[in-house]
Structure formats: C-alpha cells, structure tokens
Amino acid sequence: MQELQDEKAGKVKKERTPMPEQPAEERKKNFNEVALGYTKEDALAEASRCLSCKEPKCVEGCPVNVDISGFIKLICEEDFSGAIEKIKGTNALPAICGRVCPQETQCEALCVLGKKGQPVAIGRLERFCADYERQQGVKVPEITKPTGKKVAVVGSGPAGLTAAADLAKLGHKVTIFESLHKAGGVLSYGIPEFRLPKEIVRQEVEYIKQLGVEFKPNYIIGRIKTLDELCDDFDAVFLGTGAGLPGFMGIPGENFNGVYSANEFLTRVNLMKAYDAEYDTEVRLGKHVVVVGGGNVAMDAARSALRLGADEVSIVYRRGEDEMPARREEIEHAKEEGITFRLLTNPVRILGDEKFNVTAVECIKMELGEPDKSGRRSPAPVEGSEFTIPADVVVIAIGTSPNPIIFKGSEGLDQNRRGTVVADEETGATSKCGVFAGGDVVTGAATVISAMGAGKKAAKAIDEFLKEK
Amino acid sequence: MAYKILKKEEIAPSVHRMVIDAPDVAKAAKAGQFIILRINEKGERIPLTIADFEKDKGTVTVIYQEMGKTTKQLAKLSAGEFLEDFVGPLGTPADIRKLGTVILVGGGVGVAPIYPQAKAYTRAGNRVISIIGARNKDLLILEDEMKNASSELFIATDDGSKGHHGFVTDIMKRILDSGDEVARVVIIGPPIMMKVGAGVASPYDVEILVSLNSIMVDGTGMCGGCRVTVDGKTKFTCVDGPEFDARKVDFVELMNRLAMYRGEEAKAVEKYEEECRCGLH
C-alpha cells in the first residue's frame, strides 16, 4: 500500500499551489489581509494533489481530528458545500483555523507528500471551503432536542467558542460570559486584521449564536458573579479564560510613556481600531519601535507598528532565529516587510527623557550555552557588550499568564505555581466538581487550535458528566 | 447590548450626573469600584467611578466632568438614549470596616467616588468627617448628599465663595492637629491634590488611602496600561486598586503617565468641536 502511494506521489506535483498574497511593499501600508485565498481553480489544483491515503496520518496531526481526506475528496468533486459540511462536523471555526493554525507542525507535518516534496496545503483548502460557504450564506445545522441542562462557558476565545458550539449541538443550553464588549478573545483583540479579518471572527461568532448559544458580553466572572455562584446557577461550567495577564521584564524604565505590553498595544490596534482615525482610541505612533520577544505575538506587534507608519521596527530576541517560537510563515512575512531582527540580544534597561517618554533601549548581547536537560540552549549575557537602540515605542511581548480575576472569591479550584488551572488532559475536569477547563488557562499561552482541541474534549466530557448527573 | 440612560442632569457647570439601567453591575457593586463605558461602536473605553447604585432598582450612577472628546460627547446624550457598553463593577472594593473616626476628603469631581464611601463607612459604624471642595461654590457637587451621609461635613473653596477659603487639605490638617483620634484618611481628587494631601497627612500616625485614576483600556488586568509603582513594585490600578496606601504611591510617575496622550486628546477635542460647529453631531 505504502509503495502504491509512493508511486502515485511520484506523479503528483512536488510543489503546492501558491497562495496569492498582497505584495510586501503594498501590504505594509495597510491592515488588509496579507494572504488573499485560493480561487476555485487553485483549490481544485491543490486538492488533486491529495493521495486519499487509506490510513491518513494528517488527521492525527489535527487537534480536532477534521476528516481531511474526506473534505478534500469533496473539493475534487466540486462539492464545496459538502466539503464545508464535513469540516464543520468536527470544527466550528474553519475560516479561523484555515488562517491561523500552524499547520506545518500539525496536519501538514504528517502528510505523506511532505516526505519527498511539499505537503498538501490543508489549511489553505480549509480556508477556501469556509470562505466559499460565507459567500453562499452559512447554513445552520438542525439542533438536537433540548436536554434541559444548562452549561456556562466563561470566556469567548477559541476554547470557549468551540466548547459552546459542541455543547449546543448536543442540545444543552449554553451561555457564554465574556468580559470584553466583543466575542473572540485573542481572535478579536490579539491577532491583527492582516492575518485574521475581524469580519470573519464576527461571522464565525454569529454562526455559534445561531446554534442557540446565548452570549453575554461585558460580564466579568469574579466581579459580577463568582465562579462558585455560577456553579450554583448551572449544571456545569467550562473555563476558557485564557492567559491574558501580560508579563513585564522587571527592568528599569519599563513604566516610561511609550512602553506597552503587547496585549495593550494589540488591544488598542485590533479591538479598538486605533489605526483608524474614525475611532476614538489612541495609540502612540513610533518612528523607531522595538518589540521584545520571538513569538507570534511579537511578530503581530512588530508588523502592526510598521503599518501604523514606523520608520524602523526591530524585533529584539534573546535566542537565535531557530529558537524563535513564532510560525515560520510569520517570520518570513515580517522579514519581507522589512522588520529588523536583532537576535541573541536582550534588553537590560529602558531609557527616557525628562518628560517621561522612552528614548532608547539598552541591550546586551547574548550567547547560547550547551543544551540543558530539556534540550533547550539557554542564553547567557556576554559581559561588556551593552549597546543602545533608539526607540520611541517599546512593546513587551515576552508571554502571558492566566488572569487571576476569575478565581476571586471562589474555592476548591487547584492551580499550578504559574497560576494555570490543573485539569485532566483528556477531559478538562478540574479539582472542582462540575467545573472543566481548557485552552491557555490550563496550558499557559499556546495556540488557537490547541485551545479548540481542549474545548472539544471538554465538551465531550461535560456531555458525559451531564448524562450521569 | 445597550444600556439605557434613565436620568441625566448637569449638577455643576460641565459636570453631569447620569443614571444608567445596568442591573448586573448594580447588584454586584461596592463602594470604591468603577465602571468602563463605551458610547458607540467607534468610541473608546473610559473608566468612571461608581458614584451611587441601587441594587433593587438595578441602576448605577456616574458623575463626570467634560474634559475630552468622550466626556463632551457623553454630555450631549439625554435620558432615553443608550450607551453601547457599560461594564463593571471593576476594581477591588474599598476596604471598609469599623475603624472609629475616618476623614474623607474629596476634591472637584473626586467628591463623586467619596459619596458611596461615606455611606458605607457610616453604615459600618464609623464617625465620618467629610471634607469636600471645589474651585468655587458653583462647582461644588453633592453637598446635600454628603451632609446626609456624614457625621460632620466641611466645605472648602479655592476662592472662598463658600466654606473655608482655601484647600480641603487645610481642614484635614486642622482636624489631625486637634488631637482627635483618627484611624484613616481617604483622599480622592485630581492627582496633584492627592499627592499634596498625602504629603500633609504623612507625618501623622494615620492610615492614608487614595484612589488612583490611571489611563485604562480594558479595566480587567489584561493590558497593564494603568500600571503604577506602589512600594517599588508595579501594580495594575484596575485590579490591584484603584485604592492604594498613599505613602507608597509614586505620584510623579502617575502624573507623567496621565499626560501620555495629552497631545492626541487635545486634537480629538478640537476635531470634535469643529464637527459640532458644522452641525455633524
């Protein structure tokens, strides 16, 4: 069988169908989406590369186990509605996943074609189906007979939205509590328009509402009601509150004006649309912007700063490029747009003027030591190598941890040292009866799709819990 | 989601009181907390202290002074209209217990957050001495309310048009000097007034609390825009505060951070007023 596949693989095009993109020179001046999406012809060409493996590995790489070869086969038959229906059987947010999943480490990493050439562009095909459906008008599946059970979902990010969608499809009455005025969590405030248009997030949320999910914005659990009170009102609770508490470096000068956490910078830009003069929220426009960190959030902040009109944007990262946790594609996009990468460099102090405005970042050169037990090479400062980079805006993107506000006035919920919730990996069950958790609030800052996977598993476990209750 | 304005009145020149229908917020609110509101889809999120709340009626009262674009825009709204977003209660409630004698000092619109505290301290069995002030008698707010909520009320105006001719902190100092045993002083007002007031009370053996008014975006602890240095450590005003030990607050940093968007704010007001003149609003 394997031989047969290999033989067929020898005949298919090694290269995947390219994705049309806005040219770098143009896109760095606007917040429009960079990747433009496949045309019907592109999608058909790419879908035809799939070998329809008998025992497809790609599905194992997908945290929510979408029937990948199944939906690709339907694309080949030009049954795009059938394809999206197949995807939505397991994934409630395909337009988002197709855009922001790191497919190269998930489904596409396990594609057989990847051994000798490029794997099938599964993410792009998923996106194509979702975009096709939005143009046609989204169909809402029939809802199962109500079970009479009520579930509260706290947080409307990827974990909460996925859990809510699955639970609603099973006939449970779901209410989502969201602290901000808009649903989506990091999809709304964190990931910029040029990677994930907010109109798409809005429409995906709308779909979940059509499944019968009630949505309560401006509702803060821990302030309006405690988690304990929520447990009294509902048969089960899912916590998908994310990791929204920004980390700062604790270096001198970090409170100067012009120094932002990535959360604040991106919230102002994405959620409040500070880049648009029609909107009231302000954000400081830097000429020289320094972004500290090497993850996707750092790339998003840097590329947003560039689009706000900065002359120079630098990424300052204490390890090397190979160690950067950001997606390859995001690093490449950032480079194409002209972001400067200052690697093996770490800030030690932020300098400011008499008016309290930031003027520069003092950095030190780093070198990587031998790999430690975990296999990671830890960086150490090179003595005497300090130098300064001029800066009028500095964005700290060194990671986040769970916001403690949710735990206020609630008892019996075990947490780890870093403030994350202790939950069973398979079911999301916590130490508190009837309370399940998943996504960044359990793992610390991770990916959209792993949060969705956790939401999905928890929904299944909650359904079983409710049946036994 | 929209929140109805039930009542709106101008209680002093360019100072307005607004009663909002917000049952969830009203039910959970405690003295010392605040809300964040957004007027419309294009609006910014601004924090305002809860000046009063009625749990059974489901209403929350805010008081604001016309300063920037958003507060000017807010001043144009009337009863019957709606706010797009109104979220709260935010912040850690004031630490209100039976302490004995408490002095509450409010300056300008800072009297608004002092009022629910006066009620709460009185209810907790304290002797509440309130001192409220303004630039002149026309700008003085909540005089009757404060009289009812306090054991004693003193008034100060900068121009002497009512009460003591001078600052609220003069009266505070006089009381602290009188030898009366005072457990705590709470000072709320413009940052400069809180800084000066904290300095005046500092030498006395009394606890001094202030309520800080940092720039905020979300108000839930996810951005750190409101960070202040207290006792050498970075704190988030919106979750750790807004109430802090005045002796430990870095007021200079607070005032500098409050000035961060001053240029942009002035431009926004200018543009808004120009549009008003053209009849666009």
XYZ file of C-alpha atoms in Angstrom:
750
model
C 0.000 0.000 0.000
C 2.721 2.365 1.053
C 4.555 1.578 -2.200
C 1.488 2.304 -4.237
C 1.127 5.658 -2.537
C 4.769 6.431 -3.063
C 4.372 5.599 -6.717
C 1.404 7.905 -7.047
C 3.256 10.539 -5.036
C 5.990 10.416 -7.651
C 3.486 11.598 -10.232
C 1.854 14.472 -8.352
C 3.374 17.896 -8.425
C 6.005 18.230 -5.693
C 5.188 21.875 -5.151
C 1.970 23.072 -3.624
C -0.250 25.573 -5.390
C 0.948 29.027 -4.322
C -1.327 31.320 -2.293
C -1.908 34.734 -3.859
C -0.674 37.463 -1.497
C -0.612 41.234 -1.283
C 2.926 42.324 -2.291
C 5.075 43.308 0.714
C 5.566 46.924 -0.408
C 1.838 47.461 -0.644
C 0.619 45.470 2.354
C 2.977 47.067 4.862
C 0.965 50.266 4.483
C -2.439 48.736 5.202
C -4.221 46.422 7.634
C -5.895 44.345 4.906
C -5.404 40.615 4.840
C -1.979 39.574 3.512
C -2.958 36.172 2.129
C -5.743 36.520 -0.413
C -7.014 32.946 -0.523
C -7.313 30.324 -3.247
C -9.503 30.747 -6.297
C -11.704 27.797 -7.273
C -9.068 26.737 -9.822
C -6.272 26.955 -7.233
C -8.316 24.872 -4.800
C -9.083 22.203 -7.392
C -5.420 22.005 -8.434
C -4.236 21.713 -4.847
C -6.939 19.241 -3.796
C -5.966 16.954 -6.677
C -2.520 16.517 -5.077
C -4.031 14.636 -2.123
C -3.428 10.870 -2.332
C -6.525 9.978 -0.282
C -4.417 7.721 1.920
C -6.258 4.671 3.292
C -4.873 5.381 6.739
C -4.385 9.131 6.626
C -1.775 10.461 9.024
C -2.824 14.101 8.587
C -5.974 13.586 10.723
C -3.834 12.538 13.673
C -1.960 15.801 13.404
C -5.175 17.833 13.679
C -6.067 18.598 17.301
C -9.775 18.411 16.490
C -9.395 15.494 14.013
C -11.078 17.001 10.953
C -11.761 14.333 8.262
C -9.170 15.881 5.985
C -9.033 13.459 3.063
C -12.840 13.312 3.212
C -13.320 17.020 2.693
C -10.539 17.232 0.114
C -12.195 14.451 -1.896
C -15.412 16.512 -1.947
C -13.449 19.540 -3.185
C -12.165 17.390 -6.072
C -15.794 16.597 -6.877
C -16.518 20.345 -6.775
C -18.970 19.710 -3.942
C -17.797 22.664 -1.863
C -20.931 22.739 0.288
C -20.402 19.079 1.110
C -16.766 19.791 1.937
C -17.563 22.565 4.426
C -20.300 20.458 5.981
C -17.775 17.676 6.531
C -15.311 20.111 8.159
C -17.969 21.652 10.354
C -18.922 18.235 11.634
C -15.824 18.492 13.814
C -14.591 22.082 13.585
C -16.870 25.040 14.313
C -14.353 27.713 13.253
C -12.810 26.662 9.919
C -12.347 30.167 8.468
C -10.205 30.960 11.507
C -8.285 27.663 11.679
C -7.518 27.739 7.986
C -5.844 31.100 8.561
C -4.051 30.937 11.901
C -3.280 27.264 12.637
C 0.429 26.366 12.484
C -0.348 23.568 10.006
C 3.353 22.970 9.397
C 3.630 21.420 12.870
C 0.192 19.764 12.815
C -1.825 18.205 9.974
C 0.597 19.159 7.193
C 3.614 17.904 9.164
C 2.272 14.355 8.871
C 1.191 14.499 5.206
C 2.840 11.708 3.201
C 3.681 14.100 0.357
C 5.853 16.102 2.703
C 8.462 13.334 2.669
C 9.556 13.972 -0.907
C 8.097 17.373 -1.662
C 5.656 19.818 -0.125
C 2.682 18.527 1.879
C -0.870 19.198 0.702
C -1.869 22.761 1.679
C -4.619 21.545 4.028
C -5.008 24.869 5.828
C -5.466 26.794 2.588
C -8.076 24.293 1.392
C -9.952 24.501 4.691
C -9.930 28.266 4.386
C -11.173 28.055 0.800
C -14.188 25.947 1.864
C -15.061 28.255 4.746
C -14.773 31.372 2.582
C -16.880 29.705 -0.113
C -19.592 28.994 2.449
C -19.600 32.564 3.757
C -20.147 33.845 0.227
C -23.042 31.450 -0.256
C -24.600 32.136 3.138
C -23.936 29.959 6.153
C -26.243 27.020 6.770
C -27.193 26.228 10.344
C -27.491 22.543 11.196
C -30.592 21.197 12.873
C -30.357 21.420 16.621
C -30.901 18.324 18.729
C -33.860 18.181 21.116
C -33.078 20.237 24.265
C -31.706 18.171 27.139
C -32.818 20.714 29.741
C -29.260 21.013 31.064
C -27.557 24.390 31.382
C -23.849 24.980 30.820
C -21.932 28.201 31.474
C -18.879 28.907 29.330
C -16.560 31.574 30.720
C -14.573 33.321 28.025
C -15.388 33.562 24.315
C -11.957 32.781 22.884
C -11.247 29.737 20.703
C -11.613 27.237 23.585
C -14.922 28.659 24.814
C -16.423 29.092 21.343
C -15.574 25.503 20.401
C -16.898 24.034 23.647
C -20.068 26.142 23.344
C -20.696 25.067 19.748
C -20.265 21.367 20.527
C -22.417 21.515 23.664
C -25.170 23.431 21.858
C -25.212 20.833 19.071
C -25.761 18.173 21.747
C -28.877 20.020 22.911
C -27.565 21.703 26.046
C -28.483 25.321 26.833
C -25.206 27.233 26.682
C -24.475 30.749 27.954
C -21.112 32.367 27.216
C -19.873 35.042 29.640
C -17.339 37.448 28.122
C -15.629 40.321 29.949
C -14.928 42.455 26.870
C -17.542 44.067 24.634
C -16.748 41.750 21.724
C -16.543 37.980 21.448
C -13.494 36.115 20.226
C -10.846 36.597 22.897
C -7.436 36.675 21.276
C -9.104 36.322 17.842
C -10.583 39.797 18.377
C -8.043 41.690 20.457
C -4.786 39.825 19.727
C -4.443 38.626 16.150
C -4.351 41.589 13.723
C -6.712 42.185 10.807
C -3.966 41.482 8.283
C -3.825 37.859 9.471
C -7.430 37.393 10.544
C -10.054 39.918 9.415
C -12.419 40.806 12.258
C -15.410 40.464 9.954
C -14.616 36.747 9.732
C -14.446 36.433 13.503
C -17.784 38.231 13.742
C -19.398 35.851 11.276
C -17.997 32.754 12.977
C -19.358 34.024 16.311
C -22.692 34.725 14.632
C -22.807 31.088 13.499
C -22.304 29.927 17.079
C -25.137 32.197 18.229
C -27.344 30.605 15.568
C -26.653 27.248 17.182
C -28.644 28.639 20.127
C -25.760 29.812 22.299
C -26.579 32.879 24.408
C -23.818 35.434 24.555
C -23.345 37.817 27.491
C -20.679 40.460 26.804
C -19.450 42.945 29.440
C -19.904 40.246 32.056
C -16.971 39.569 34.335
C -16.920 36.376 36.348
C -15.007 37.211 39.512
C -16.645 40.665 39.690
C -20.374 40.396 38.791
C -20.607 36.807 39.969
C -18.064 34.450 41.451
C -17.281 31.092 39.917
C -18.986 29.496 42.952
C -22.215 31.393 42.217
C -22.023 30.316 38.587
C -21.739 26.683 39.725
C -24.971 27.115 41.673
C -26.808 28.502 38.624
C -25.598 25.986 36.002
C -25.263 22.201 35.708
C -21.666 22.525 34.528
C -19.102 25.258 33.852
C -16.329 25.434 31.256
C -13.455 27.832 31.962
C -11.811 29.111 28.795
C -10.492 32.346 30.204
C -7.108 32.173 28.506
C -3.808 33.620 29.586
C -4.451 37.321 29.399
C -2.189 38.687 32.121
C 0.830 40.326 30.464
C 4.329 39.661 31.686
C 6.767 42.542 32.067
C 10.537 42.175 32.251
C 11.025 43.931 35.566
C 13.850 46.071 34.176
C 14.373 49.769 34.988
C 12.366 52.229 32.888
C 9.579 49.846 31.985
C 6.895 52.335 33.084
C 8.076 55.153 30.803
C 5.460 56.507 28.408
C 5.617 54.629 25.129
C 6.329 51.256 26.734
C 3.412 48.901 26.114
C 2.617 45.313 26.898
C 1.854 43.522 23.626
C -1.658 42.970 24.988
C -2.254 46.691 25.390
C -0.678 47.623 22.056
C -2.617 44.965 20.143
C -5.893 45.617 22.017
C -5.694 49.292 21.108
C -4.898 48.445 17.487
C -7.150 45.409 16.870
C -10.103 45.614 19.230
C -10.333 49.406 19.444
C -9.084 50.067 15.872
C -6.691 52.808 16.929
C -5.143 52.726 13.434
C -8.389 54.144 12.009
C -8.864 57.910 12.559
C -12.640 57.378 12.708
C -12.227 55.527 16.008
C -11.592 57.334 19.301
C -8.893 55.149 20.878
C -5.315 56.409 20.569
C -2.052 54.527 20.219
C 1.379 56.124 20.189
C 2.836 56.111 16.683
C 6.538 55.413 16.928
C 9.257 56.287 14.436
C 11.588 53.715 15.995
C 9.760 50.780 17.505
C 11.396 47.984 19.472
C 9.446 44.782 20.082
C 10.842 42.404 22.695
C 10.136 38.684 22.173
C 10.182 35.997 19.495
C 6.674 34.520 19.388
C 3.716 35.137 17.095
C 2.564 37.963 19.361
C 5.891 39.744 18.846
C 5.549 39.349 15.050
C 1.972 40.683 15.180
C 3.019 43.693 17.258
C 6.014 44.469 15.026
C 4.045 44.214 11.792
C 1.230 46.332 13.278
C 3.718 49.030 14.338
C 5.077 49.086 10.791
C 1.580 49.542 9.387
C 0.983 52.435 11.790
C 3.812 54.199 9.956
C 7.023 53.464 11.855
C 10.304 54.099 10.006
C 12.089 51.227 11.659
C 10.794 48.280 13.641
C 13.173 45.883 15.402
C 12.492 42.541 16.984
C 14.795 42.017 19.947
C 15.062 38.342 20.910
C 17.420 36.732 23.384
C 17.896 33.479 21.464
C 18.605 32.757 17.764
C 16.220 32.538 14.826
C 15.985 28.731 15.043
C 14.735 29.024 18.606
C 12.015 31.546 17.779
C 8.598 30.158 18.754
C 6.808 32.192 16.055
C 5.464 30.478 12.954
C 7.944 30.248 10.082
C 5.464 31.970 7.776
C 5.051 34.910 10.162
C 8.817 35.355 10.482
C 9.154 35.281 6.682
C 6.314 37.776 6.241
C 7.887 40.070 8.821
C 11.243 39.913 7.045
C 9.686 40.621 3.642
C 8.032 43.690 5.115
C 11.371 44.967 6.359
C 11.328 44.240 10.092
C 14.880 44.200 11.529
C 15.756 41.116 13.578
C 18.192 41.700 16.420
C 18.841 38.184 17.632
C 20.825 36.993 20.670
C 20.035 40.357 22.198
C 18.269 41.152 25.459
C 17.099 44.485 26.920
C 18.603 45.424 30.273
C 17.197 48.923 30.742
C 14.788 51.351 29.081
C 15.884 54.954 28.877
C 13.627 58.010 28.892
C 13.722 61.805 28.822
C 12.669 64.416 31.387
C 9.107 64.275 30.054
C 8.978 60.584 30.929
C 8.984 59.497 27.279
C 11.006 56.472 26.218
C 14.066 57.344 24.098
C 16.096 54.143 23.799
C 16.531 50.571 24.894
C 19.831 49.472 26.356
C 20.553 45.886 25.300
C 23.190 43.270 25.935
C 24.465 40.614 23.514
C 23.684 37.013 24.422
C 25.294 33.679 23.605
C 23.704 30.265 23.711
C 25.110 27.747 26.173
C 25.083 23.972 25.910
C 21.646 22.333 25.669
C 20.125 21.736 29.102
C 18.216 18.617 30.171
C 15.150 19.733 28.196
C 17.324 20.094 25.099
C 16.955 23.862 25.014
C 20.040 26.029 24.844
C 19.730 28.762 27.413
C 21.107 32.180 26.584
C 23.647 33.972 28.781
C 24.716 37.627 28.560
C 28.104 38.500 27.049
C 29.761 40.750 29.592
C 30.547 44.262 28.475
C 28.588 44.008 25.226
C 25.922 46.601 26.104
C 24.680 48.922 23.371
C 21.598 51.112 22.865
C 18.903 51.124 20.226
C 16.945 54.375 19.790
C 13.225 53.838 20.413
C 10.120 55.934 20.988
C 7.783 52.963 21.331
C 8.686 49.684 23.036
C 6.383 46.669 23.048
C 6.994 43.874 25.547
C 5.865 40.531 24.091
C 7.528 38.022 26.398
C 4.466 35.971 27.269
C 1.329 35.985 29.361
C -0.210 34.006 32.215
C -3.821 33.418 33.355
C -5.686 36.449 34.665
C -6.328 35.841 38.385
C -9.601 37.846 38.380
C -11.626 34.717 37.547
C -10.512 32.964 40.743
C -11.612 35.803 43.040
C -13.950 34.632 45.774
C -14.047 31.048 44.521
C -12.878 27.939 46.342
C -11.626 24.477 45.557
C -10.020 25.095 42.170
C -6.423 23.820 42.134
C -3.850 25.933 40.332
C -0.214 25.435 39.436
C 2.545 27.732 40.553
C 2.302 29.872 37.409
C -1.396 30.422 38.024
C -2.636 27.910 35.466
C -5.589 25.668 36.326
C -4.904 21.996 36.993
C -7.117 19.993 34.620
C -7.189 16.467 33.246
C -5.581 16.422 29.811
C -8.266 14.228 28.253
C -11.424 15.595 29.868
C -10.554 19.064 31.120
C -12.016 18.119 34.523
C -10.686 20.292 37.352
C -10.498 19.680 41.092
C -13.840 21.471 41.457
C -16.885 19.308 40.755
C -18.743 20.314 37.576
C -16.016 22.744 36.502
C -13.996 21.920 33.393
C -11.208 24.000 31.873
C -9.217 24.122 28.668
C -7.006 26.274 26.486
C -4.425 28.767 27.677
C -5.880 28.930 31.207
C -4.612 25.336 31.603
C -1.531 25.298 29.363
C -0.343 28.893 29.549
C -0.077 30.811 26.269
C -0.268 28.296 23.383
C -2.073 28.124 20.019
C -5.628 28.802 18.843
C -6.058 25.239 17.635
C -4.779 23.576 20.804
C -7.325 25.678 22.718
C -10.008 24.487 20.314
C -8.906 20.892 20.772
C -9.187 21.301 24.544
C -12.635 22.901 24.193
C -13.753 19.973 22.076
C -12.521 17.308 24.502
C -14.056 19.161 27.439
C -17.422 19.442 25.660
C -17.467 15.667 25.233
C -16.566 15.141 28.888
C -19.170 17.687 30.042
C -21.829 15.899 27.995
C -20.939 12.603 29.706
C -20.884 14.319 33.102
C -24.364 15.756 32.467
C -25.748 12.381 31.417
C -24.603 10.844 34.677
C -25.752 13.778 36.774
C -26.261 45.056 24.008
C -27.170 48.527 25.095
C -27.626 50.296 28.396
C -30.381 52.859 28.820
C -29.751 56.296 30.285
C -32.603 56.768 32.780
C -31.704 60.206 34.040
C -29.230 62.899 33.154
C -28.648 66.292 34.749
C -25.980 68.961 34.942
C -25.120 69.292 38.637
C -22.428 71.964 38.176
C -21.081 73.752 35.103
C -19.906 70.950 32.745
C -20.318 68.335 35.473
C -23.055 65.799 34.768
C -24.816 63.050 36.652
C -26.130 60.077 34.707
C -28.235 57.197 35.992
C -27.850 54.039 33.910
C -30.003 50.938 33.791
C -27.425 48.209 34.489
C -28.897 45.611 36.886
C -25.929 43.183 36.810
C -23.498 45.953 37.721
C -25.814 47.437 40.369
C -26.348 44.096 42.074
C -22.624 43.429 42.470
C -21.328 46.988 43.035
C -19.489 48.033 46.189
C -18.064 51.377 47.302
C -14.692 52.106 45.742
C -15.382 50.346 42.460
C -15.711 51.775 38.966
C -17.160 51.000 35.551
C -15.906 51.312 31.982
C -18.225 52.603 29.313
C -18.196 52.980 25.554
C -20.657 55.328 23.901
C -20.847 53.714 20.478
C -19.144 51.346 18.078
C -16.356 53.832 17.300
C -15.969 55.012 20.860
C -13.133 54.479 23.291
C -13.472 52.731 26.647
C -13.304 55.197 29.557
C -13.326 54.449 33.288
C -15.713 56.324 35.610
C -16.178 55.786 39.327
C -19.475 54.466 40.577
C -20.986 57.460 42.393
C -24.093 55.617 43.578
C -26.023 52.415 42.941
C -29.442 50.994 43.829
C -29.496 47.224 43.810
C -33.308 46.852 43.881
C -33.824 49.317 41.005
C -30.853 47.980 39.043
C -29.373 51.428 38.498
C -25.854 52.794 38.621
C -24.990 56.495 38.856
C -21.874 58.023 37.335
C -20.673 61.617 37.561
C -18.269 63.091 35.041
C -16.746 66.365 34.045
C -16.448 67.409 30.401
C -12.746 67.069 29.704
C -12.019 65.269 26.473
C -13.944 64.188 23.419
C -15.710 61.239 25.032
C -16.952 63.139 28.085
C -18.087 66.021 25.866
C -19.938 63.562 23.690
C -21.420 61.930 26.778
C -22.663 65.340 27.914
C -24.736 65.599 24.765
C -26.687 62.413 25.478
C -30.007 62.609 27.297
C -32.332 60.347 29.231
C -33.883 57.725 26.976
C -30.753 57.291 24.875
C -28.393 54.330 25.159
C -24.749 53.570 25.799
C -23.250 50.765 23.738
C -21.247 49.226 26.590
C -21.217 49.590 30.353
C -19.054 47.072 32.177
C -18.435 46.616 35.847
C -18.146 46.627 38.748
C -14.378 46.858 38.292
C -11.535 47.187 40.751
C -11.144 45.891 44.266
C -13.826 47.323 46.579
C -12.669 49.853 49.188
C -11.609 48.238 52.454
C -14.495 49.415 54.614
C -14.641 48.286 58.257
C -15.419 49.766 61.643
C -12.309 51.767 62.472
C -13.574 54.616 64.681
C -13.147 58.033 63.105
C -12.485 58.333 59.384
C -11.790 61.530 57.421
C -12.950 61.514 53.804
C -11.517 64.204 51.552
C -12.938 64.841 48.075
C -11.878 67.465 45.576
C -13.706 68.505 42.397
C -15.433 65.521 40.759
C -13.469 63.420 43.273
C -16.428 64.040 45.582
C -18.393 61.564 43.456
C -16.370 58.482 44.489
C -16.208 59.771 48.076
C -20.006 59.710 48.403
C -20.563 55.892 48.295
C -17.624 55.523 50.660
C -19.170 57.994 53.121
C -22.378 55.974 53.106
C -20.519 52.687 53.544
C -18.227 53.929 56.339
C -21.229 55.361 58.188
C -23.153 52.115 57.757
C -20.146 50.213 59.144
C -20.469 52.271 62.338
C -17.743 54.855 61.869
C -17.740 58.539 62.732
C -17.294 60.027 59.277
C -15.840 63.509 58.904
C -16.132 64.577 55.282
C -14.327 67.473 53.678
C -15.341 68.431 50.161
C -14.016 71.198 47.992
C -14.011 72.864 44.603
C -12.562 75.917 42.877
C -15.714 77.897 43.688
C -19.197 77.330 45.131
C -20.810 76.748 41.713
C -18.503 73.811 41.054
C -19.284 72.172 44.385
C -21.202 68.897 43.955
C -23.214 66.519 46.172
C -23.303 68.869 49.172
C -26.693 67.654 50.458
C -25.930 64.022 49.786
C -22.616 64.279 51.607
C -24.249 66.066 54.562
C -26.701 63.181 54.950
C -24.032 60.532 54.600
C -21.535 62.015 57.084
C -21.337 62.747 60.807
C -19.802 66.134 60.005
C -19.263 67.952 56.723
C -16.728 70.671 55.968
C -16.539 72.681 52.767
C -13.612 74.484 51.202
C -13.424 76.611 48.067
C -10.289 77.981 46.451
C -11.874 81.441 46.106
C -13.663 81.456 49.452
C -17.113 81.701 47.855
C -18.332 79.031 50.267
C -16.967 77.479 53.461
C -13.265 77.653 54.184
C -11.259 79.929 51.893
C -8.503 77.565 50.793
C -7.843 73.889 50.317
C -9.614 70.818 51.675
C -6.247 69.689 53.000
C -6.107 72.768 55.296
C -9.198 71.489 57.102
C -7.842 67.959 57.155
C -4.640 69.213 58.793
C -6.612 71.203 61.369
C -8.538 68.084 62.402
C -5.412 65.937 62.539
C -3.744 68.667 64.677
C -6.717 68.876 67.043
C -5.682 65.655 68.740
C -8.876 63.810 67.811
C -8.053 60.188 67.238
C -8.390 59.485 63.523
C -7.860 55.964 62.159
C -7.835 56.657 58.464
C -7.858 59.413 55.869
C -9.199 58.748 52.368
C -8.310 61.343 49.734
C -9.810 61.341 46.250
C -9.434 64.023 43.618
C -7.044 65.256 40.949
C -3.630 63.540 41.285
C -1.893 66.731 42.383
C -4.423 67.167 45.199
C -3.932 63.558 46.313
C -0.161 63.976 46.242
C -0.283 67.211 48.267
C -2.882 65.781 50.643
C -0.861 62.637 51.210
C 2.171 64.799 51.934
C 0.240 66.851 54.505
C -1.163 63.789 56.313
C 2.041 61.798 56.088
C 3.679 62.926 59.346
C 0.616 61.921 61.395
C 0.037 58.465 62.769
C -2.865 57.758 60.464
C -3.538 55.419 57.574
C -3.813 57.345 54.265
C -5.595 55.870 51.262
C -6.002 57.347 47.794
C -7.988 56.178 44.772
C -5.921 56.437 41.591
C -7.254 57.484 38.203
C -4.847 55.907 35.698
C -5.417 55.647 31.949
C -7.218 52.380 31.255
C -8.282 50.278 28.297
C -9.892 47.024 29.397
C -10.058 47.511 33.171
C -9.743 43.781 33.815
C -5.987 43.383 34.204
C -5.116 42.213 30.725
C -3.052 45.098 29.416
C -1.196 46.931 32.159
C -1.890 50.350 30.638
C -2.933 51.506 34.124
C 0.225 50.355 35.873
C 1.571 52.365 38.794
C 4.510 51.917 41.103
C 3.465 51.240 44.695
C 6.123 50.477 47.274
C 8.635 49.988 44.447
C 6.517 47.340 42.750
C 4.429 47.576 39.563
C 0.702 47.275 40.295
C -2.306 47.411 37.983
C -4.729 50.114 39.173
C -7.714 48.335 37.630
C -7.363 45.088 39.594
C -4.961 45.734 42.482
C -6.567 49.140 43.083
C -7.829 51.733 42.500
C -7.271 52.213 46.269
C -3.654 52.244 47.496
C -1.602 53.297 50.520
C -0.818 56.928 49.657
C 2.595 56.879 51.353
C 3.771 54.204 48.902
C 2.441 55.600 45.612
C 4.822 57.116 43.040
C 2.666 60.163 42.221
C 5.207 61.725 39.863
C 5.115 58.639 37.670
C 1.300 58.575 37.833
C 1.033 62.209 36.713
C 3.554 61.682 33.920
C 1.711 58.625 32.661
C -1.602 60.509 32.717
C -0.053 63.030 30.315
C 0.843 60.347 27.752
C -1.866 61.126 25.196
C -2.390 64.807 26.031
C -1.499 65.975 22.516
C -3.755 63.414 20.840
C -6.575 64.216 23.270
C -6.402 67.937 22.510
C -6.522 67.191 18.788
C -9.528 64.912 19.229
C -11.421 67.623 21.131
C -10.567 70.230 18.513
C -11.787 67.976 15.711
C -14.946 67.073 17.603
C -15.807 70.697 18.388
C -15.180 71.693 14.782
C -17.566 68.940 13.672
C -20.135 70.130 16.229
C -19.925 73.654 14.806
C -20.554 72.192 11.372
C -23.639 70.516 12.755
C -22.312 66.994 12.397
C -23.181 65.995 15.971
